[in-house]
Amino acid sequence: MKYIFVTGGVVSSLGKGLAAASLGTLLEHRGLRVMLQKLDPYLNVDPGTMNPLQHGEVYVLADGAETDLDLGHYERFTKCELTRDNNLTSGQVYETVLAKERRGDYLGKTVQVIPHITDEIKSRIRSFEQTGKADILITEIGGTTGDIEGLPFLEAIRQFILQVGHENAILLHVTLVPYIKAAGELKTKPTQQSVAKLREIGLQPEVLICRTEKPLETDVREKLSLYCNVPISSVIEARDVESSIYEFPLMLQTEGLDEKVCQLLHLDTRPADMERWKMVVHSIVNPSRQVKIAVVGKYVELQDAYKSIYESLCHAGGANDCGVDLEIVDAEQIEAEGAEIFLSGVSGILVPGGFGDRGTEGKIAAARYARENKIPFLGICLGMQIATIEFARNVCGLEGANSTEFEPTTPHAVIALLDDQREVTGKGGSMRLGSWPALLKPDSLAHRIYGQAEIAERHRHRYEFNNAYRERMEEKGLVISGTSPDGSLVEIIENRDHPWFIAVQFHPEFLSKPEAPHPLFDEFIRASIS
Ligand code: GLN
């Protein structure tokens, strides 16, 4: 197995995850089997308990692991199937090492960062070797060079590369080459210093991926090469992409990144055939029409909080020759000013997942607006619960209907805790998580959209539709078109008296890819266009 490590320098948010995923795309298109992994230096065991406004969305895997959003890029850009082994945090490393220490596995030794923590990290990097499923592992290290908490990971990589040799493991450093307006120049010093920091701890990057606003001229490349001790052919320009992140692999291919990596790792493969990818990107970047979609949420300040949803809308737009004009609406503003001003001009309304009661009344108003004005509506997870509450209150006349998550003493708990959640006290990894099957009702909108009777989708929730209200709501026109196979959990609801209204208890956004948009998003965009 060959190993590629990806670190980042100078600042955060450089798109390390995108760079790793894009390299994965290119290598896959050369016929190699790729696996991607993320090592996160923070102490949380997983990002499941973190606020989306701080950390971006929590990406859920099929096996129920709650992971960093970069794993979403990995799954969208490549075919690799990820599991909880693909996201390792310092929290997990320490948890494992301390459990071993308590069991007495270290036989009386003093337990230390080197070698015990670093050994544990290396064993998690090595763990993919035995599966025989991949030719190459790309491991991204979260954080920025110079962070104290990242040091054990970098030390583990140093040891690892030494053990397997430079022909089997290389280091790519993603860095920033800022343009300073006053000087009218690109500056290489931050990159020089960031690479110097790596060299101080015994790591020499083989390749520099330079994020920049302006083209890297030869003199800048020469300087980077000289001061950072990499050959000039290994200085890769990664200019800000103009229209779509899916252009990134194409840009890196033009710069020769995949070719260089294969040379360094002695991999003899054909060049990457990116023709189909190019076509997909072309349709995303050059649509002949536009559609305006409102996403009504509460984590609106941060682009990353609903990452997979925005990406899924973009994939579906591409498939329908349509650009998606996103209108990100703050649910609390709807509460203050009403739905009309924000939603009257949109062609589709989406209410995404979420936790806690802030903004829920605004989301309920948005669902009502969509229902009453016959605007295509897609509710996701909390979005389904919101649509249920709205229907209960305003169609079934169940005054004060609510979810017990927002109002524990509501007179009509149309959304309530899942039975097996009642005894749960801990917050980490304790929801109904991961891929679960659902059966679809024949002739329902859901059945038509999926074109099949059984589906499997990823979940992340504690609350559910309260079956005690099923009949009353169905009588008034709510359609329960998807349930768990035993019929006990409502998975999808629709509205009989609406042309396109569907809300799901799961997260379809985790299964959409640029070449294969998720059918729910695809049809949502189609309905919104018409
Ligand atoms: N807060 C809701 C629940 O726990 C919805 C969760 C979500 O949208 N992911 O059921």
Short mmCIF file of N, CA, C and O and ligand atoms in Angstrom, two decimals, residues 352-356 380-383 385 403 405-406 415 418 431 459-464 505 507, ligand 1:
data_model
loop_
_atom_site.label_atom_id
_atom_site.label_comp_id
_atom_site.label_asym_id
_atom_site.label_seq_id
_atom_site.Cartn_x
_atom_site.Cartn_y
_atom_site.Cartn_z
N PRO A 352 -33.88 22.26 6.63
CA PRO A 352 -32.90 21.24 6.95
C PRO A 352 -33.00 20.74 8.39
O PRO A 352 -33.88 21.17 9.14
N GLY A 353 -32.06 19.87 8.77
CA GLY A 353 -32.02 19.33 10.12
C GLY A 353 -31.58 20.35 11.14
O GLY A 353 -31.10 21.44 10.80
N GLY A 354 -31.75 20.02 12.42
CA GLY A 354 -31.31 20.94 13.45
C GLY A 354 -31.70 20.44 14.83
O GLY A 354 -32.42 19.44 14.96
N PHE A 355 -31.22 21.14 15.83
CA PHE A 355 -31.47 20.75 17.23
C PHE A 355 -31.87 21.97 18.04
O PHE A 355 -31.39 23.07 17.77
N GLY A 356 -32.72 21.76 19.03
CA GLY A 356 -33.08 22.85 19.94
C GLY A 356 -34.16 23.73 19.34
O GLY A 356 -34.42 23.69 18.13
N ILE A 380 -36.07 17.99 5.80
CA ILE A 380 -35.06 16.98 6.10
C ILE A 380 -34.90 16.87 7.61
O ILE A 380 -34.58 17.85 8.29
N CYS A 381 -35.15 15.69 8.15
CA CYS A 381 -34.98 15.38 9.57
C CYS A 381 -35.80 16.34 10.44
O CYS A 381 -37.00 16.22 10.48
N LEU A 382 -35.17 17.32 11.06
CA LEU A 382 -35.96 18.30 11.80
C LEU A 382 -37.03 18.90 10.88
O LEU A 382 -38.14 19.20 11.29
N GLY A 383 -36.68 19.04 9.60
CA GLY A 383 -37.61 19.59 8.61
C GLY A 383 -38.88 18.76 8.50
O GLY A 383 -39.97 19.30 8.26
N GLN A 385 -40.07 16.93 11.02
CA GLN A 385 -40.77 17.14 12.29
C GLN A 385 -41.52 18.47 12.28
O GLN A 385 -42.65 18.58 12.76
N SER A 403 -43.15 19.46 19.30
CA SER A 403 -42.25 18.35 19.60
C SER A 403 -41.87 18.49 21.07
O SER A 403 -41.66 19.61 21.55
N GLU A 405 -39.15 17.97 22.17
CA GLU A 405 -37.80 18.54 22.19
C GLU A 405 -37.88 20.05 22.47
O GLU A 405 -37.04 20.61 23.16
N PHE A 406 -38.92 20.70 21.92
CA PHE A 406 -39.01 22.16 22.06
C PHE A 406 -39.91 22.56 23.21
O PHE A 406 -39.77 23.63 23.78
N ILE A 415 -44.52 15.04 17.85
CA ILE A 415 -43.16 14.53 17.72
C ILE A 415 -42.65 14.27 19.14
O ILE A 415 -42.71 15.14 20.00
N LEU A 418 -37.91 8.94 20.60
CA LEU A 418 -37.93 7.53 20.20
C LEU A 418 -37.91 6.69 21.49
O LEU A 418 -37.24 7.06 22.46
N MET A 431 -27.57 8.93 19.41
CA MET A 431 -28.85 9.08 18.68
C MET A 431 -29.13 7.82 17.86
O MET A 431 -28.35 6.88 17.84
N HIS A 459 -29.39 8.21 9.05
CA HIS A 459 -30.19 8.90 10.06
C HIS A 459 -29.32 9.55 11.13
O HIS A 459 -28.19 9.13 11.37
N ARG A 460 -29.92 10.53 11.80
CA ARG A 460 -29.27 11.12 12.98
C ARG A 460 -30.33 11.88 13.77
O ARG A 460 -30.53 13.08 13.59
N HIS A 461 -31.07 11.17 14.59
CA HIS A 461 -32.12 11.85 15.35
C HIS A 461 -32.46 11.11 16.64
O HIS A 461 -32.11 9.94 16.81
N ARG A 462 -33.15 11.82 17.54
CA ARG A 462 -33.64 11.24 18.79
C ARG A 462 -35.16 11.20 18.84
O ARG A 462 -35.75 10.47 19.61
N TYR A 463 -35.79 12.07 18.06
CA TYR A 463 -37.25 12.23 18.13
C TYR A 463 -37.88 11.62 16.90
O TYR A 463 -37.23 11.44 15.87
N GLU A 464 -39.18 11.30 17.02
CA GLU A 464 -39.87 10.66 15.91
C GLU A 464 -41.33 11.13 15.85
O GLU A 464 -41.86 11.70 16.81
N GLN A 505 -37.41 11.75 7.47
CA GLN A 505 -36.79 11.72 8.79
C GLN A 505 -35.27 11.48 8.69
O GLN A 505 -34.54 11.59 9.66
N HIS A 507 -31.41 11.71 6.22
CA HIS A 507 -30.57 12.74 5.58
C HIS A 507 -30.13 12.30 4.18
O HIS A 507 -29.03 11.77 4.03
N1 GLN B 1 -33.56 17.45 16.77
C1 GLN B 1 -34.26 16.44 16.03
C2 GLN B 1 -34.08 15.06 16.63
O1 GLN B 1 -33.20 14.85 17.42
C3 GLN B 1 -33.82 16.45 14.57
C4 GLN B 1 -32.42 16.02 14.37
C5 GLN B 1 -31.87 16.40 13.02
O2 GLN B 1 -32.42 17.22 12.31
N2 GLN B 1 -30.72 15.83 12.66
O3 GLN B 1 -34.82 14.15 16.31
#
